[in-house]
Coordinates of C-alpha atoms in Angstrom, one line a residue:
X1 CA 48.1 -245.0 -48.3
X2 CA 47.9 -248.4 -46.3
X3 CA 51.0 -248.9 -43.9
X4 CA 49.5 -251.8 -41.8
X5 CA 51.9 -255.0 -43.9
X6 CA 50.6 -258.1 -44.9
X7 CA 52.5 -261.4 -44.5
X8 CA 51.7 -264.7 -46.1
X9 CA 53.6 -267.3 -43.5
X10 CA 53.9 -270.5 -45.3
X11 CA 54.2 -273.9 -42.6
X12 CA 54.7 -276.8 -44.7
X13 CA 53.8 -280.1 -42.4
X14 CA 53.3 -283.6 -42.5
X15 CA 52.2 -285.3 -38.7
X16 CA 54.1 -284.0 -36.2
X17 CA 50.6 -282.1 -34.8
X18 CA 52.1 -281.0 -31.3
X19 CA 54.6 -278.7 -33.1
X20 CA 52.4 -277.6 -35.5
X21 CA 50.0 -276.2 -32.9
X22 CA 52.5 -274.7 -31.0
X23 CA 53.6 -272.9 -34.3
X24 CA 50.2 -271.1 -35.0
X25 CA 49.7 -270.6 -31.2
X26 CA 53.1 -268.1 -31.4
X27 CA 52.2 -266.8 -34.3
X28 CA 48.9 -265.0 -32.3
X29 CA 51.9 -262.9 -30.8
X30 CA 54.2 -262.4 -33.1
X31 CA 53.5 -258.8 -34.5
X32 CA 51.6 -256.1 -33.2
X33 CA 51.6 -254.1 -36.5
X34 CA 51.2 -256.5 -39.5
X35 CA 48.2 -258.5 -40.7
X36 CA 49.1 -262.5 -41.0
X37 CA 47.7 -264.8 -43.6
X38 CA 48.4 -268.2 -42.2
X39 CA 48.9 -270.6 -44.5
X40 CA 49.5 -274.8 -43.8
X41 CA 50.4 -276.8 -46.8
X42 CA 49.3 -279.9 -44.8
X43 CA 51.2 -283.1 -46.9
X44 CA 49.0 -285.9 -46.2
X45 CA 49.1 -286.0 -42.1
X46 CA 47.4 -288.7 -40.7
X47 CA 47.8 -287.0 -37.0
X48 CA 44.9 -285.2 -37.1
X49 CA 46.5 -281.9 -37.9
X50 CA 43.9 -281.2 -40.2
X51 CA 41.2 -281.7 -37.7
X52 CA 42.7 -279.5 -35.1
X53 CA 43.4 -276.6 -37.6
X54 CA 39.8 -276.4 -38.2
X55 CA 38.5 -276.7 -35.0
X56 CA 41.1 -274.1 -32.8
X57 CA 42.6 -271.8 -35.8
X58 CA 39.4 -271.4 -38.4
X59 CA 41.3 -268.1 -39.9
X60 CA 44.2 -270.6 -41.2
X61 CA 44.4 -271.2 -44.9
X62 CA 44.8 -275.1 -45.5
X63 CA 46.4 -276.4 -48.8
X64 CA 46.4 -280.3 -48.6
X65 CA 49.1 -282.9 -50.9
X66 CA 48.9 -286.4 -50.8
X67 CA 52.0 -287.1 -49.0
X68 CA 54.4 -286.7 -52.0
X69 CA 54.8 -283.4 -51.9
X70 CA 57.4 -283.1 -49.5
X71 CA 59.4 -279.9 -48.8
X72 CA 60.3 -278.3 -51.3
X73 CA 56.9 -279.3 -53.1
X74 CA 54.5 -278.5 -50.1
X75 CA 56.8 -274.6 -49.8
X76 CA 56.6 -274.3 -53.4
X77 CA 52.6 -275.0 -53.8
X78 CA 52.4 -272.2 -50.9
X79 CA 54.3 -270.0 -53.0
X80 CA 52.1 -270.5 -55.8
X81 CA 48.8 -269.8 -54.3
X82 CA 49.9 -267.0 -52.8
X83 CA 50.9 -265.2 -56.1
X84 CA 47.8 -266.5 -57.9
X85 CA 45.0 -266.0 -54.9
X86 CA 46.4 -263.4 -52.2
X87 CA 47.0 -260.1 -54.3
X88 CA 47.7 -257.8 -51.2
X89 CA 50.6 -259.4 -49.4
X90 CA 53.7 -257.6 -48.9
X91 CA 56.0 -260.3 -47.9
X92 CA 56.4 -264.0 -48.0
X93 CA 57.4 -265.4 -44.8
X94 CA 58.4 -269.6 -44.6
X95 CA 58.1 -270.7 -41.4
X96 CA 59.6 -274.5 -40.1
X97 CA 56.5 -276.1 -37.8
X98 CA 58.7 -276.7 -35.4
X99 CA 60.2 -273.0 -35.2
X100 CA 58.1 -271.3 -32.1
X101 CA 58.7 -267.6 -33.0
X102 CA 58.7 -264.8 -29.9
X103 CA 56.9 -262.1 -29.5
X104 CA 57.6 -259.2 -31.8
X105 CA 59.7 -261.8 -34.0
X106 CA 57.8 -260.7 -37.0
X107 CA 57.2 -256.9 -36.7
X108 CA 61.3 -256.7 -36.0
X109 CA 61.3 -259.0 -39.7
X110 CA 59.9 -256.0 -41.3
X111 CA 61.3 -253.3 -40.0
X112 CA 64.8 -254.8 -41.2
X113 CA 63.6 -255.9 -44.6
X114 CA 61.9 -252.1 -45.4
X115 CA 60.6 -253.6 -48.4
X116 CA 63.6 -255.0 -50.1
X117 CA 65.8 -257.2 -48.3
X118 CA 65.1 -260.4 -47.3
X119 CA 65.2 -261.4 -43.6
X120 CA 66.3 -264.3 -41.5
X121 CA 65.7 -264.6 -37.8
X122 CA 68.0 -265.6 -35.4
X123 CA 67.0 -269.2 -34.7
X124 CA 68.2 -270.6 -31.3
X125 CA 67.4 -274.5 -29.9
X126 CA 64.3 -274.6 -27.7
X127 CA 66.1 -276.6 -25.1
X128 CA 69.5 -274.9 -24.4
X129 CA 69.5 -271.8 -26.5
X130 CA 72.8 -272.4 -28.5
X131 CA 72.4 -271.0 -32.3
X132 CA 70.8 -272.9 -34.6
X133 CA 71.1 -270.8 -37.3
X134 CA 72.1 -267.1 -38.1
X135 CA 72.8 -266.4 -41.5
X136 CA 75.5 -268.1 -44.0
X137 CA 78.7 -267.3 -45.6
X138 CA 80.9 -269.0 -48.7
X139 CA 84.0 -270.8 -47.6
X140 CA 86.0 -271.8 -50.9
X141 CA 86.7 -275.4 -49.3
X142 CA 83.8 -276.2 -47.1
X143 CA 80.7 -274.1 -49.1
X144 CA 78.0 -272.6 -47.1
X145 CA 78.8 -272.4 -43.2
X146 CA 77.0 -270.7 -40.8
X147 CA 80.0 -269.2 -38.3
X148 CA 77.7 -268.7 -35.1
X149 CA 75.8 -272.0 -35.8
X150 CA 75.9 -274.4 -32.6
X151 CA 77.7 -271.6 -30.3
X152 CA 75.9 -270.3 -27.1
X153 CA 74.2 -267.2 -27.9
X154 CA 75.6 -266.0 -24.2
X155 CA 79.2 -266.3 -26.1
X156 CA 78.1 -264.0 -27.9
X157 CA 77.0 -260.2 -26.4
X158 CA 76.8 -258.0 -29.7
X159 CA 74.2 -260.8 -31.1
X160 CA 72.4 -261.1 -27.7
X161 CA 72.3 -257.3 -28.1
X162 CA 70.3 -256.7 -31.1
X163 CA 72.5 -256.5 -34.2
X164 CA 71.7 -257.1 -38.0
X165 CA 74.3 -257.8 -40.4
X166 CA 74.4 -259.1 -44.4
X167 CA 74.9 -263.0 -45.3
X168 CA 75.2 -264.8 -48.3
X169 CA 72.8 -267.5 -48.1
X170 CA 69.9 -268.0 -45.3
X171 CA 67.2 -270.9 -44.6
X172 CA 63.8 -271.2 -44.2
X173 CA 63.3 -271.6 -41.0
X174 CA 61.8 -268.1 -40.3
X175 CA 62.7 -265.6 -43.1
X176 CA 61.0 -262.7 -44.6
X177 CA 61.1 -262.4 -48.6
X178 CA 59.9 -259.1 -50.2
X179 CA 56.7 -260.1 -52.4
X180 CA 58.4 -258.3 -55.2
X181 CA 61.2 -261.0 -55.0
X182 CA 58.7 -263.6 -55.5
X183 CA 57.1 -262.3 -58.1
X184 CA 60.5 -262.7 -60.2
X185 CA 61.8 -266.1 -59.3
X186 CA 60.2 -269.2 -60.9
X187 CA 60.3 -271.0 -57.3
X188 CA 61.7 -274.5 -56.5
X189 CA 62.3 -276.9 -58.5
X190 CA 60.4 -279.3 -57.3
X191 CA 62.0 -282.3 -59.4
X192 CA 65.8 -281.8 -58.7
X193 CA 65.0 -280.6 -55.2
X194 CA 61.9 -282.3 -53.2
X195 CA 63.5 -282.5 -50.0
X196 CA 66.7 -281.6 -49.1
X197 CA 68.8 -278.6 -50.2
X198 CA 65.0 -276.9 -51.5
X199 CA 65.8 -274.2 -49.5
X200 CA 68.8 -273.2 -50.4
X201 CA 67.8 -273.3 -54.0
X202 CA 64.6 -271.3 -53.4
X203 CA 67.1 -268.5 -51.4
X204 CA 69.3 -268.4 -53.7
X205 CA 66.9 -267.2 -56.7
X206 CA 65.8 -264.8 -54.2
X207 CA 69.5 -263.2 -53.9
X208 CA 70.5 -263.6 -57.9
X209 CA 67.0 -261.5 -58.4
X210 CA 68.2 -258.8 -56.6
X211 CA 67.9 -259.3 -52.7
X212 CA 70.1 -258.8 -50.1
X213 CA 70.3 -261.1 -47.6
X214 CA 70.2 -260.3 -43.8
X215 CA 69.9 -261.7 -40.3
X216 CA 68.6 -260.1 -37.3
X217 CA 69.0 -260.8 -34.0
X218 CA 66.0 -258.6 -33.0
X219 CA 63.6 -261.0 -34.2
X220 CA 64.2 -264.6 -32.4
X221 CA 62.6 -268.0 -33.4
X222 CA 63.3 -271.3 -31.0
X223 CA 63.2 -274.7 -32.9
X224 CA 63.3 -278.0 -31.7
X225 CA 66.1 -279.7 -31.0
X226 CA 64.9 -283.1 -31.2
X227 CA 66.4 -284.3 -34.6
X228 CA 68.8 -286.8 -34.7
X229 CA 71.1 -287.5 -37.5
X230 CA 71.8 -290.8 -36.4
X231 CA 69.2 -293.2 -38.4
X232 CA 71.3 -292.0 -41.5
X233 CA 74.8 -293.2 -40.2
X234 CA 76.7 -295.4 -42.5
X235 CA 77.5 -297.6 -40.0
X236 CA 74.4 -298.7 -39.6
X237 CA 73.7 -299.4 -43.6
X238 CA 75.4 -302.5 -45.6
X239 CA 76.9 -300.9 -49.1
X240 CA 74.4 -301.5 -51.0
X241 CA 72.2 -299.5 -49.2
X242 CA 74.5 -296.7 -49.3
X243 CA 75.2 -297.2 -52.9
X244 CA 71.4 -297.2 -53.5
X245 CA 70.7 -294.2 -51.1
X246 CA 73.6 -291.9 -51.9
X247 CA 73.0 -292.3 -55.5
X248 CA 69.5 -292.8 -56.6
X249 CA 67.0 -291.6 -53.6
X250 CA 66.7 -287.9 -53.7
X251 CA 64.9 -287.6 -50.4
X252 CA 68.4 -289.2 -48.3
X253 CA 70.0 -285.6 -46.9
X254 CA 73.0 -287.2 -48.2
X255 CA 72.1 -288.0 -51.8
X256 CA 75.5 -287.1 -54.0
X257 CA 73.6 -285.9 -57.1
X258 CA 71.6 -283.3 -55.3
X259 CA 75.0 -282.2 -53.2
X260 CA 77.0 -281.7 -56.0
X261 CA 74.4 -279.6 -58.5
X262 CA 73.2 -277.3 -55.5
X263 CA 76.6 -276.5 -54.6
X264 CA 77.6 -276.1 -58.9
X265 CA 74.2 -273.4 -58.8
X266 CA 74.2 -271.9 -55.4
X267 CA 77.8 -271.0 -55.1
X268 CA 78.5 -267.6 -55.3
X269 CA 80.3 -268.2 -58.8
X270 CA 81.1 -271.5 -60.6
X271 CA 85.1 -271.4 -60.1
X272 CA 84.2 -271.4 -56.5
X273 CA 82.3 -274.0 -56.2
X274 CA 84.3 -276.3 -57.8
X275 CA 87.2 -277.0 -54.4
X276 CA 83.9 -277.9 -52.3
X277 CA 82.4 -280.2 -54.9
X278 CA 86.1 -282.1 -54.7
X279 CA 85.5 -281.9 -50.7
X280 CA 82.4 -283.4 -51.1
X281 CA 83.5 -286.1 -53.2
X282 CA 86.6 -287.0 -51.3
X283 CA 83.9 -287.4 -48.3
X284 CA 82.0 -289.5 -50.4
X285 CA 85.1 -291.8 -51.4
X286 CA 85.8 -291.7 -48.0
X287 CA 81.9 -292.8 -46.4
X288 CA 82.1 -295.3 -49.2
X289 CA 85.6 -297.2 -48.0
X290 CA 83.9 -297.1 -44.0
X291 CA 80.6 -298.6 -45.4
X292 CA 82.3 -301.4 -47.4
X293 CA 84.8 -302.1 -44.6
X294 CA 81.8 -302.6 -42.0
X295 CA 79.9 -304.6 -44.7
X296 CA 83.0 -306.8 -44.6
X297 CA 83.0 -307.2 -40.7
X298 CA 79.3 -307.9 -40.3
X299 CA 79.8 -310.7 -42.9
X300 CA 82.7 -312.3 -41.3
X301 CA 81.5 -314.2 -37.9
X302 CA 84.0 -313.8 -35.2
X303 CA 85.9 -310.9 -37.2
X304 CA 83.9 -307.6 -35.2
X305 CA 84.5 -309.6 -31.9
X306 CA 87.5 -310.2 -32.6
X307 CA 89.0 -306.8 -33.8
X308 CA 87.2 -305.5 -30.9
X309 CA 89.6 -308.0 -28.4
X310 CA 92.3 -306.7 -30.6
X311 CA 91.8 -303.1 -29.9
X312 CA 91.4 -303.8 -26.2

């Protein structure tokens, strides 16, 4: 009977080559007791990641798009090699590039899932160690929250600890799905969800199939905390670049099309998600009044300066 597990870890990249190396470099440590099958859907990099996978990591499976694959396409063309070339693995684990795990991270995955649940890690920022993630829960008015999520994990001793406890929805940044789970969801949609909100689709198959869904604490990822959401401000866009984002470009984290039908199929129930898709449009309604007010400003000469005297 073979006990040693096998995991298929799925790294979807495009550039970004100094935190993709640092990714498989962890990943050498990771688990003492399971066998890895690496895999890098590499999306058209022009960094050289390619290059350096083949030179330093040789056992790393590359699967290469054009550059339009994206997210959810690069996770989901992972997911389908895997079932169709890689008979043996136990689990599918997706893995963010720029999520270093520690060592251990994976065996503790494991030994939480036991075959059938599927497992998040607790993800903390590289630089200061607050949560970035542990798990989500349903709030009737806001949707999917994660209640730890930007809190100090010292705030927090039972987490700091070692504890596991269920959740409702999860990530991807490092979390462990059963390959019997796989092997029942048809995987992401790859037209209604190429980008943004992928995730939370391809989780939430996972959870209607069957799976619980749980977060450890025992097994600990860091990911950068570089990202900014600030070249997507409104403030910084004239309406009709709003208007043309919000409404028709599915790869803008704010595009109201893909909001509203993730929340209508990854609430827990349809009567519940109908309060949060009213949030999300009185947001909208509310983004769209700022952006056409500071369209109006920039227009006017004098007006910004001189609102600005006003106010002072």
């Amino acid at each position: 009977m073979r006990v040693r597990k096998t995991v298929a870890i799925l790294i979807a990249v495009h550039n970004r080559l100094s935190f993709t190396s640092q990714c498989i470099t962890c990943l050498r440590y990771a688990s003492l007791n399971a066998g890895l099958r690496i895999i890098v859907i590499d999306d058209g990099s022009t960094d050289g990641t390619s290059e350096w996978l083949t030179a330093n990591a040789p056992e790393v499976i590359q699967l290469k798009g054009d550059g339009n694959l994206w997210f959810g396409g690069a996770t989901q063309m992972g997911i389908a090699y895997v079932k169709a070339n890689l008979s043996d693995v136990d689990y599918v684990m997706t893995l963010n590039n720029d999520a270093f795990v520690e060592q251990g991270c994976i065996d503790a995955l494991i030994a939480e899932s036991k075959e059938h649940a599927t497992v998040g890690a607790l993800v903390l920022n590289n630089e200061d160690r607050h949560i970035h993630s542990f798990g989500n829960i349903w709030n009737w008015w806001r949707g999917w929250i994660d209640p730890f999520g930007g809190h100090f994990l010292s705030d927090y001793s039972d987490i700091e600890r070692g504890i596991s406890r269920t959740v409702q929805c999860l990530n991807t940044s490092c979390t462990l799905i059963p390959m019997k789970w796989i092997k029942r969801i048809r995987g992401i949609d790859t037209r209604r969800y190429p980008q943004h909100k992928a995730d939370t689709e391809l989780l939430s198959q996972v959870r209607k199939a069957g799976s619980p869904l749980r977060v450890t604490s025992r097994a600990i990822a860091l990911q950068d905390g570089g990202w900014t959401p600030l070249r997507y401000s409104i403030r910084n866009k004239s309406l009709w670049e709003f208007l043309r984002d919000s409404l028709t470009n599915k790869f803008y984290p704010s595009h109201l099309p893909t909001s509203l039908l993730s929340i209508w199929e990854t609430a827990p129930n349809h009567l519940l998600a109908l309060p949060v898709m009213t949030r999300v449009m009185l947001m909208y309604f509310r983004q769209l009044c700022i952006c056409s007010l500071m369209s109006v400003i920039r227009t006017i000469p004098g007006l910004k300066k001189g609102i600005r005297k006003w106010l002072n």
